[in-house]
Amino acid sequence: MMSIDLKIFSPKGYTGIWSGVMNPEYEKLFGGNIRRAREARGMTQEQVAAKLQLGGCDITRSALAKIEVGQRHVYPDEIKLLKEILSVSYDELFNQN
């Protein structure tokens, strides 16, 4: 099995190395941030999934539900579109509080 290490950068600079394995707790936090932002805007999972599909992401409402509870990885193109659809910053999406 091949492992890939990637240096991760944020707008604030270098933040670490990603070894291809996501932290389940971090995925739950990220998913919770998406859910809170979606609910704050009065949007359903179906509405957000439809907007993601219109933006070119192959995602279902069920897949979005799994993202929100940390059971599915999120791809970079999905993160970018979620930021736009939910009108949030990357800091809000990745907030660990």
mmCIF file of N, CA and C in Angstrom:
data_model
loop_
_atom_site.group_PDB
_atom_site.id
_atom_site.type_symbol
_atom_site.label_atom_id
_atom_site.label_comp_id
_atom_site.label_asym_id
_atom_site.label_seq_id
_atom_site.Cartn_x
_atom_site.Cartn_y
_atom_site.Cartn_z
ATOM 1 N N MET A 1 0.842 -1.175 0.000
ATOM 2 C CA MET A 1 0.000 0.000 0.000
ATOM 3 C C MET A 1 0.887 1.238 0.000
ATOM 4 N N MET A 2 0.544 2.197 -0.813
ATOM 5 C CA MET A 2 1.322 3.422 -0.930
ATOM 6 C C MET A 2 0.721 4.504 -0.036
ATOM 7 N N SER A 3 1.569 5.229 0.656
ATOM 8 C CA SER A 3 1.138 6.342 1.480
ATOM 9 C C SER A 3 1.619 7.637 0.853
ATOM 10 N N ILE A 4 0.763 8.639 0.888
ATOM 11 C CA ILE A 4 1.113 9.936 0.332
ATOM 12 C C ILE A 4 1.086 10.967 1.441
ATOM 13 N N ASP A 5 2.168 11.697 1.610
ATOM 14 C CA ASP A 5 2.218 12.787 2.572
ATOM 15 C C ASP A 5 2.142 14.099 1.821
ATOM 16 N N LEU A 6 1.213 14.944 2.213
ATOM 17 C CA LEU A 6 1.046 16.244 1.589
ATOM 18 C C LEU A 6 1.243 17.337 2.629
ATOM 19 N N LYS A 7 1.961 18.371 2.266
ATOM 20 C CA LYS A 7 2.075 19.526 3.147
ATOM 21 C C LYS A 7 0.802 20.344 2.999
ATOM 22 N N ILE A 8 0.216 20.692 4.112
ATOM 23 C CA ILE A 8 -1.047 21.421 4.115
ATOM 24 C C ILE A 8 -0.779 22.879 4.461
ATOM 25 N N PHE A 9 -1.312 23.761 3.644
ATOM 26 C CA PHE A 9 -1.163 25.196 3.860
ATOM 27 C C PHE A 9 -2.538 25.817 4.014
ATOM 28 N N SER A 10 -2.627 26.812 4.844
ATOM 29 C CA SER A 10 -3.856 27.583 4.978
ATOM 30 C C SER A 10 -3.518 29.021 4.626
ATOM 31 N N PRO A 11 -4.528 29.903 4.542
ATOM 32 C CA PRO A 11 -4.226 31.306 4.260
ATOM 33 C C PRO A 11 -3.276 31.919 5.294
ATOM 34 N N LYS A 12 -3.220 31.298 6.471
ATOM 35 C CA LYS A 12 -2.353 31.807 7.540
ATOM 36 C C LYS A 12 -0.969 31.155 7.518
ATOM 37 N N GLY A 13 -0.714 30.277 6.545
ATOM 38 C CA GLY A 13 0.603 29.651 6.442
ATOM 39 C C GLY A 13 0.551 28.142 6.609
ATOM 40 N N TYR A 14 1.724 27.540 6.710
ATOM 41 C CA TYR A 14 1.883 26.100 6.812
ATOM 42 C C TYR A 14 1.187 25.589 8.074
ATOM 43 N N THR A 15 0.398 24.537 7.951
ATOM 44 C CA THR A 15 -0.330 24.028 9.109
ATOM 45 C C THR A 15 -0.046 22.565 9.432
ATOM 46 N N GLY A 16 0.732 21.866 8.639
ATOM 47 C CA GLY A 16 1.046 20.489 8.984
ATOM 48 C C GLY A 16 1.185 19.585 7.787
ATOM 49 N N ILE A 17 1.221 18.288 8.058
ATOM 50 C CA ILE A 17 1.344 17.284 7.007
ATOM 51 C C ILE A 17 0.146 16.352 7.102
ATOM 52 N N TRP A 18 -0.459 16.078 5.946
ATOM 53 C CA TRP A 18 -1.578 15.155 5.867
ATOM 54 C C TRP A 18 -1.059 13.861 5.283
ATOM 55 N N SER A 19 -1.299 12.764 5.956
ATOM 56 C CA SER A 19 -0.760 11.486 5.506
ATOM 57 C C SER A 19 -1.791 10.626 4.791
ATOM 58 N N GLY A 20 -2.895 11.210 4.364
ATOM 59 C CA GLY A 20 -3.894 10.444 3.638
ATOM 60 C C GLY A 20 -4.949 9.819 4.517
ATOM 61 N N VAL A 21 -4.862 9.999 5.825
ATOM 62 C CA VAL A 21 -5.839 9.443 6.744
ATOM 63 C C VAL A 21 -6.463 10.593 7.519
ATOM 64 N N MET A 22 -7.781 10.730 7.389
ATOM 65 C CA MET A 22 -8.466 11.805 8.094
ATOM 66 C C MET A 22 -8.773 11.382 9.521
ATOM 67 N N ASN A 23 -8.779 12.335 10.417
ATOM 68 C CA ASN A 23 -9.126 12.121 11.810
ATOM 69 C C ASN A 23 -10.648 12.098 11.914
ATOM 70 N N PRO A 24 -11.249 11.016 12.403
ATOM 71 C CA PRO A 24 -12.714 10.933 12.482
ATOM 72 C C PRO A 24 -13.341 12.058 13.312
ATOM 73 N N GLU A 25 -12.684 12.456 14.383
ATOM 74 C CA GLU A 25 -13.226 13.534 15.211
ATOM 75 C C GLU A 25 -13.224 14.854 14.449
ATOM 76 N N TYR A 26 -12.183 15.083 13.657
ATOM 77 C CA TYR A 26 -12.122 16.310 12.863
ATOM 78 C C TYR A 26 -13.203 16.301 11.787
ATOM 79 N N GLU A 27 -13.438 15.138 11.191
ATOM 80 C CA GLU A 27 -14.492 15.036 10.182
ATOM 81 C C GLU A 27 -15.856 15.306 10.795
ATOM 82 N N LYS A 28 -16.092 14.852 12.046
ATOM 83 C CA LYS A 28 -17.354 15.132 12.719
ATOM 84 C C LYS A 28 -17.505 16.627 12.988
ATOM 85 N N LEU A 29 -16.422 17.280 13.417
ATOM 86 C CA LEU A 29 -16.468 18.729 13.644
ATOM 87 C C LEU A 29 -16.770 19.470 12.351
ATOM 88 N N PHE A 30 -16.080 19.100 11.286
ATOM 89 C CA PHE A 30 -16.286 19.733 9.985
ATOM 90 C C PHE A 30 -17.726 19.544 9.520
ATOM 91 N N GLY A 31 -18.220 18.313 9.615
ATOM 92 C CA GLY A 31 -19.592 18.023 9.217
ATOM 93 C C GLY A 31 -20.608 18.795 10.039
ATOM 94 N N GLY A 32 -20.338 18.913 11.337
ATOM 95 C CA GLY A 32 -21.220 19.689 12.202
ATOM 96 C C GLY A 32 -21.244 21.159 11.813
ATOM 97 N N ASN A 33 -20.093 21.676 11.393
ATOM 98 C CA ASN A 33 -20.030 23.067 10.937
ATOM 99 C C ASN A 33 -20.874 23.263 9.682
ATOM 100 N N ILE A 34 -20.842 22.298 8.793
ATOM 101 C CA ILE A 34 -21.661 22.366 7.580
ATOM 102 C C ILE A 34 -23.141 22.339 7.956
ATOM 103 N N ARG A 35 -23.504 21.408 8.840
ATOM 104 C CA ARG A 35 -24.904 21.295 9.252
ATOM 105 C C ARG A 35 -25.400 22.591 9.894
ATOM 106 N N ARG A 36 -24.628 23.156 10.821
ATOM 107 C CA ARG A 36 -25.031 24.402 11.491
ATOM 108 C C ARG A 36 -25.184 25.544 10.491
ATOM 109 N N ALA A 37 -24.261 25.651 9.557
ATOM 110 C CA ALA A 37 -24.343 26.715 8.548
ATOM 111 C C ALA A 37 -25.568 26.509 7.662
ATOM 112 N N ARG A 38 -25.837 25.279 7.292
ATOM 113 C CA ARG A 38 -27.003 24.977 6.451
ATOM 114 C C ARG A 38 -28.291 25.332 7.188
ATOM 115 N N GLU A 39 -28.399 24.885 8.432
ATOM 116 C CA GLU A 39 -29.607 25.150 9.220
ATOM 117 C C GLU A 39 -29.788 26.641 9.489
ATOM 118 N N ALA A 40 -28.672 27.350 9.726
ATOM 119 C CA ALA A 40 -28.745 28.797 9.986
ATOM 120 C C ALA A 40 -29.309 29.553 8.780
ATOM 121 N N ARG A 41 -29.159 28.974 7.592
ATOM 122 C CA ARG A 41 -29.660 29.609 6.376
ATOM 123 C C ARG A 41 -31.028 29.069 5.967
ATOM 124 N N GLY A 42 -31.588 28.192 6.812
ATOM 125 C CA GLY A 42 -32.909 27.641 6.542
ATOM 126 C C GLY A 42 -32.963 26.728 5.333
ATOM 127 N N MET A 43 -31.844 26.080 5.029
ATOM 128 C CA MET A 43 -31.780 25.196 3.865
ATOM 129 C C MET A 43 -31.886 23.736 4.300
ATOM 130 N N THR A 44 -32.514 22.936 3.451
ATOM 131 C CA THR A 44 -32.580 21.497 3.701
ATOM 132 C C THR A 44 -31.359 20.819 3.074
ATOM 133 N N GLN A 45 -31.112 19.578 3.488
ATOM 134 C CA GLN A 45 -30.042 18.803 2.861
ATOM 135 C C GLN A 45 -30.326 18.630 1.373
ATOM 136 N N GLU A 46 -31.562 18.428 1.031
ATOM 137 C CA GLU A 46 -31.947 18.248 -0.371
ATOM 138 C C GLU A 46 -31.604 19.494 -1.186
ATOM 139 N N GLN A 47 -31.878 20.671 -0.652
ATOM 140 C CA GLN A 47 -31.579 21.919 -1.361
ATOM 141 C C GLN A 47 -30.079 22.099 -1.565
ATOM 142 N N VAL A 48 -29.292 21.818 -0.528
ATOM 143 C CA VAL A 48 -27.837 21.972 -0.643
ATOM 144 C C VAL A 48 -27.284 20.949 -1.626
ATOM 145 N N ALA A 49 -27.749 19.702 -1.541
ATOM 146 C CA ALA A 49 -27.286 18.663 -2.476
ATOM 147 C C ALA A 49 -27.623 19.050 -3.912
ATOM 148 N N ALA A 50 -28.806 19.612 -4.137
ATOM 149 C CA ALA A 50 -29.198 20.023 -5.495
ATOM 150 C C ALA A 50 -28.275 21.123 -6.009
ATOM 151 N N LYS A 51 -27.923 22.078 -5.156
ATOM 152 C CA LYS A 51 -27.016 23.158 -5.564
ATOM 153 C C LYS A 51 -25.617 22.601 -5.840
ATOM 154 N N LEU A 52 -25.185 21.634 -5.048
ATOM 155 C CA LEU A 52 -23.887 20.991 -5.301
ATOM 156 C C LEU A 52 -23.913 20.286 -6.655
ATOM 157 N N GLN A 53 -25.012 19.603 -6.957
ATOM 158 C CA GLN A 53 -25.140 18.911 -8.244
ATOM 159 C C GLN A 53 -25.116 19.907 -9.401
ATOM 160 N N LEU A 54 -25.819 21.020 -9.247
ATOM 161 C CA LEU A 54 -25.808 22.048 -10.290
ATOM 162 C C LEU A 54 -24.407 22.622 -10.490
ATOM 163 N N GLY A 55 -23.607 22.599 -9.421
ATOM 164 C CA GLY A 55 -22.239 23.094 -9.500
ATOM 165 C C GLY A 55 -21.246 22.064 -10.013
ATOM 166 N N GLY A 56 -21.745 20.854 -10.321
ATOM 167 C CA GLY A 56 -20.871 19.841 -10.910
ATOM 168 C C GLY A 56 -20.418 18.741 -9.974
ATOM 169 N N CYS A 57 -20.890 18.731 -8.740
ATOM 170 C CA CYS A 57 -20.516 17.669 -7.800
ATOM 171 C C CYS A 57 -21.548 16.549 -7.845
ATOM 172 N N ASP A 58 -21.074 15.334 -7.936
ATOM 173 C CA ASP A 58 -21.948 14.167 -7.954
ATOM 174 C C ASP A 58 -22.219 13.759 -6.517
ATOM 175 N N ILE A 59 -23.265 14.340 -5.921
ATOM 176 C CA ILE A 59 -23.555 14.106 -4.510
ATOM 177 C C ILE A 59 -25.061 14.008 -4.313
ATOM 178 N N THR A 60 -25.473 13.141 -3.410
ATOM 179 C CA THR A 60 -26.890 12.976 -3.090
ATOM 180 C C THR A 60 -27.181 13.576 -1.723
ATOM 181 N N ARG A 61 -28.452 13.662 -1.388
ATOM 182 C CA ARG A 61 -28.829 14.135 -0.060
ATOM 183 C C ARG A 61 -28.273 13.189 1.000
ATOM 184 N N SER A 62 -28.326 11.895 0.720
ATOM 185 C CA SER A 62 -27.806 10.897 1.644
ATOM 186 C C SER A 62 -26.306 11.085 1.887
ATOM 187 N N ALA A 63 -25.546 11.386 0.830
ATOM 188 C CA ALA A 63 -24.102 11.617 0.970
ATOM 189 C C ALA A 63 -23.857 12.869 1.812
ATOM 190 N N LEU A 64 -24.654 13.917 1.613
ATOM 191 C CA LEU A 64 -24.508 15.136 2.410
ATOM 192 C C LEU A 64 -24.805 14.840 3.878
ATOM 193 N N ALA A 65 -25.825 14.032 4.132
ATOM 194 C CA ALA A 65 -26.148 13.649 5.511
ATOM 195 C C ALA A 65 -24.962 12.934 6.159
ATOM 196 N N LYS A 66 -24.299 12.069 5.401
ATOM 197 C CA LYS A 66 -23.128 11.350 5.924
ATOM 198 C C LYS A 66 -21.971 12.312 6.188
ATOM 199 N N ILE A 67 -21.799 13.312 5.327
ATOM 200 C CA ILE A 67 -20.757 14.325 5.557
ATOM 201 C C ILE A 67 -21.039 15.051 6.863
ATOM 202 N N GLU A 68 -22.295 15.413 7.081
ATOM 203 C CA GLU A 68 -22.666 16.190 8.265
ATOM 204 C C GLU A 68 -22.428 15.442 9.575
ATOM 205 N N VAL A 69 -22.392 14.122 9.534
ATOM 206 C CA VAL A 69 -22.125 13.351 10.752
ATOM 207 C C VAL A 69 -20.726 12.728 10.744
ATOM 208 N N GLY A 70 -19.908 13.105 9.777
ATOM 209 C CA GLY A 70 -18.519 12.647 9.740
ATOM 210 C C GLY A 70 -18.324 11.240 9.226
ATOM 211 N N GLN A 71 -19.265 10.724 8.436
ATOM 212 C CA GLN A 71 -19.154 9.363 7.927
ATOM 213 C C GLN A 71 -18.700 9.294 6.473
ATOM 214 N N ARG A 72 -18.479 10.458 5.860
ATOM 215 C CA ARG A 72 -18.022 10.473 4.469
ATOM 216 C C ARG A 72 -16.997 11.577 4.300
ATOM 217 N N HIS A 73 -15.927 11.276 3.578
ATOM 218 C CA HIS A 73 -14.907 12.280 3.277
ATOM 219 C C HIS A 73 -15.480 13.345 2.349
ATOM 220 N N VAL A 74 -14.916 14.533 2.434
ATOM 221 C CA VAL A 74 -15.344 15.635 1.579
ATOM 222 C C VAL A 74 -14.211 15.954 0.611
ATOM 223 N N TYR A 75 -14.544 16.099 -0.658
ATOM 224 C CA TYR A 75 -13.562 16.399 -1.687
ATOM 225 C C TYR A 75 -13.371 17.917 -1.813
ATOM 226 N N PRO A 76 -12.191 18.337 -2.260
ATOM 227 C CA PRO A 76 -11.909 19.776 -2.368
ATOM 228 C C PRO A 76 -12.941 20.561 -3.176
ATOM 229 N N ASP A 77 -13.420 19.997 -4.291
ATOM 230 C CA ASP A 77 -14.418 20.725 -5.073
ATOM 231 C C ASP A 77 -15.729 20.877 -4.303
ATOM 232 N N GLU A 78 -16.052 19.895 -3.474
ATOM 233 C CA GLU A 78 -17.250 19.984 -2.638
ATOM 234 C C GLU A 78 -17.084 21.054 -1.566
ATOM 235 N N ILE A 79 -15.906 21.117 -0.969
ATOM 236 C CA ILE A 79 -15.644 22.136 0.059
ATOM 237 C C ILE A 79 -15.797 23.530 -0.530
ATOM 238 N N LYS A 80 -15.217 23.736 -1.699
ATOM 239 C CA LYS A 80 -15.286 25.051 -2.351
ATOM 240 C C LYS A 80 -16.734 25.440 -2.629
ATOM 241 N N LEU A 81 -17.517 24.509 -3.174
ATOM 242 C CA LEU A 81 -18.918 24.805 -3.474
ATOM 243 C C LEU A 81 -19.746 24.982 -2.207
ATOM 244 N N LEU A 82 -19.489 24.190 -1.181
ATOM 245 C CA LEU A 82 -20.208 24.361 0.083
ATOM 246 C C LEU A 82 -19.971 25.751 0.654
ATOM 247 N N LYS A 83 -18.733 26.213 0.569
ATOM 248 C CA LYS A 83 -18.393 27.563 1.032
ATOM 249 C C LYS A 83 -19.247 28.596 0.308
ATOM 250 N N GLU A 84 -19.366 28.447 -1.001
ATOM 251 C CA GLU A 84 -20.140 29.399 -1.803
ATOM 252 C C GLU A 84 -21.639 29.273 -1.544
ATOM 253 N N ILE A 85 -22.151 28.057 -1.518
ATOM 254 C CA ILE A 85 -23.585 27.821 -1.332
ATOM 255 C C ILE A 85 -24.052 28.324 0.032
ATOM 256 N N LEU A 86 -23.246 28.061 1.055
ATOM 257 C CA LEU A 86 -23.629 28.433 2.419
ATOM 258 C C LEU A 86 -23.176 29.840 2.797
ATOM 259 N N SER A 87 -22.470 30.510 1.898
ATOM 260 C CA SER A 87 -21.974 31.878 2.140
ATOM 261 C C SER A 87 -21.203 31.976 3.452
ATOM 262 N N VAL A 88 -20.225 31.086 3.596
ATOM 263 C CA VAL A 88 -19.377 31.071 4.782
ATOM 264 C C VAL A 88 -17.912 31.155 4.359
ATOM 265 N N SER A 89 -17.067 31.469 5.300
ATOM 266 C CA SER A 89 -15.630 31.489 5.039
ATOM 267 C C SER A 89 -15.057 30.092 5.283
ATOM 268 N N TYR A 90 -13.847 29.888 4.793
ATOM 269 C CA TYR A 90 -13.177 28.619 5.083
ATOM 270 C C TYR A 90 -12.941 28.489 6.580
ATOM 271 N N ASP A 91 -12.652 29.597 7.251
ATOM 272 C CA ASP A 91 -12.460 29.550 8.704
ATOM 273 C C ASP A 91 -13.702 29.023 9.398
ATOM 274 N N GLU A 92 -14.890 29.436 8.933
ATOM 275 C CA GLU A 92 -16.126 28.944 9.541
ATOM 276 C C GLU A 92 -16.314 27.454 9.282
ATOM 277 N N LEU A 93 -15.981 27.012 8.082
ATOM 278 C CA LEU A 93 -16.109 25.576 7.773
ATOM 279 C C LEU A 93 -15.150 24.731 8.597
ATOM 280 N N PHE A 94 -13.949 25.241 8.821
ATOM 281 C CA PHE A 94 -12.928 24.460 9.501
ATOM 282 C C PHE A 94 -12.776 24.804 10.980
ATOM 283 N N ASN A 95 -13.681 25.609 11.526
ATOM 284 C CA ASN A 95 -13.637 26.010 12.929
ATOM 285 C C ASN A 95 -13.679 24.774 13.821
ATOM 286 N N GLN A 96 -12.786 24.713 14.804
ATOM 287 C CA GLN A 96 -12.709 23.538 15.663
ATOM 288 C C GLN A 96 -13.354 23.779 17.026
ATOM 289 N N ASN A 97 -14.068 24.855 17.202
ATOM 290 C CA ASN A 97 -14.722 25.130 18.496
ATOM 291 C C ASN A 97 -16.084 24.518 18.580
#
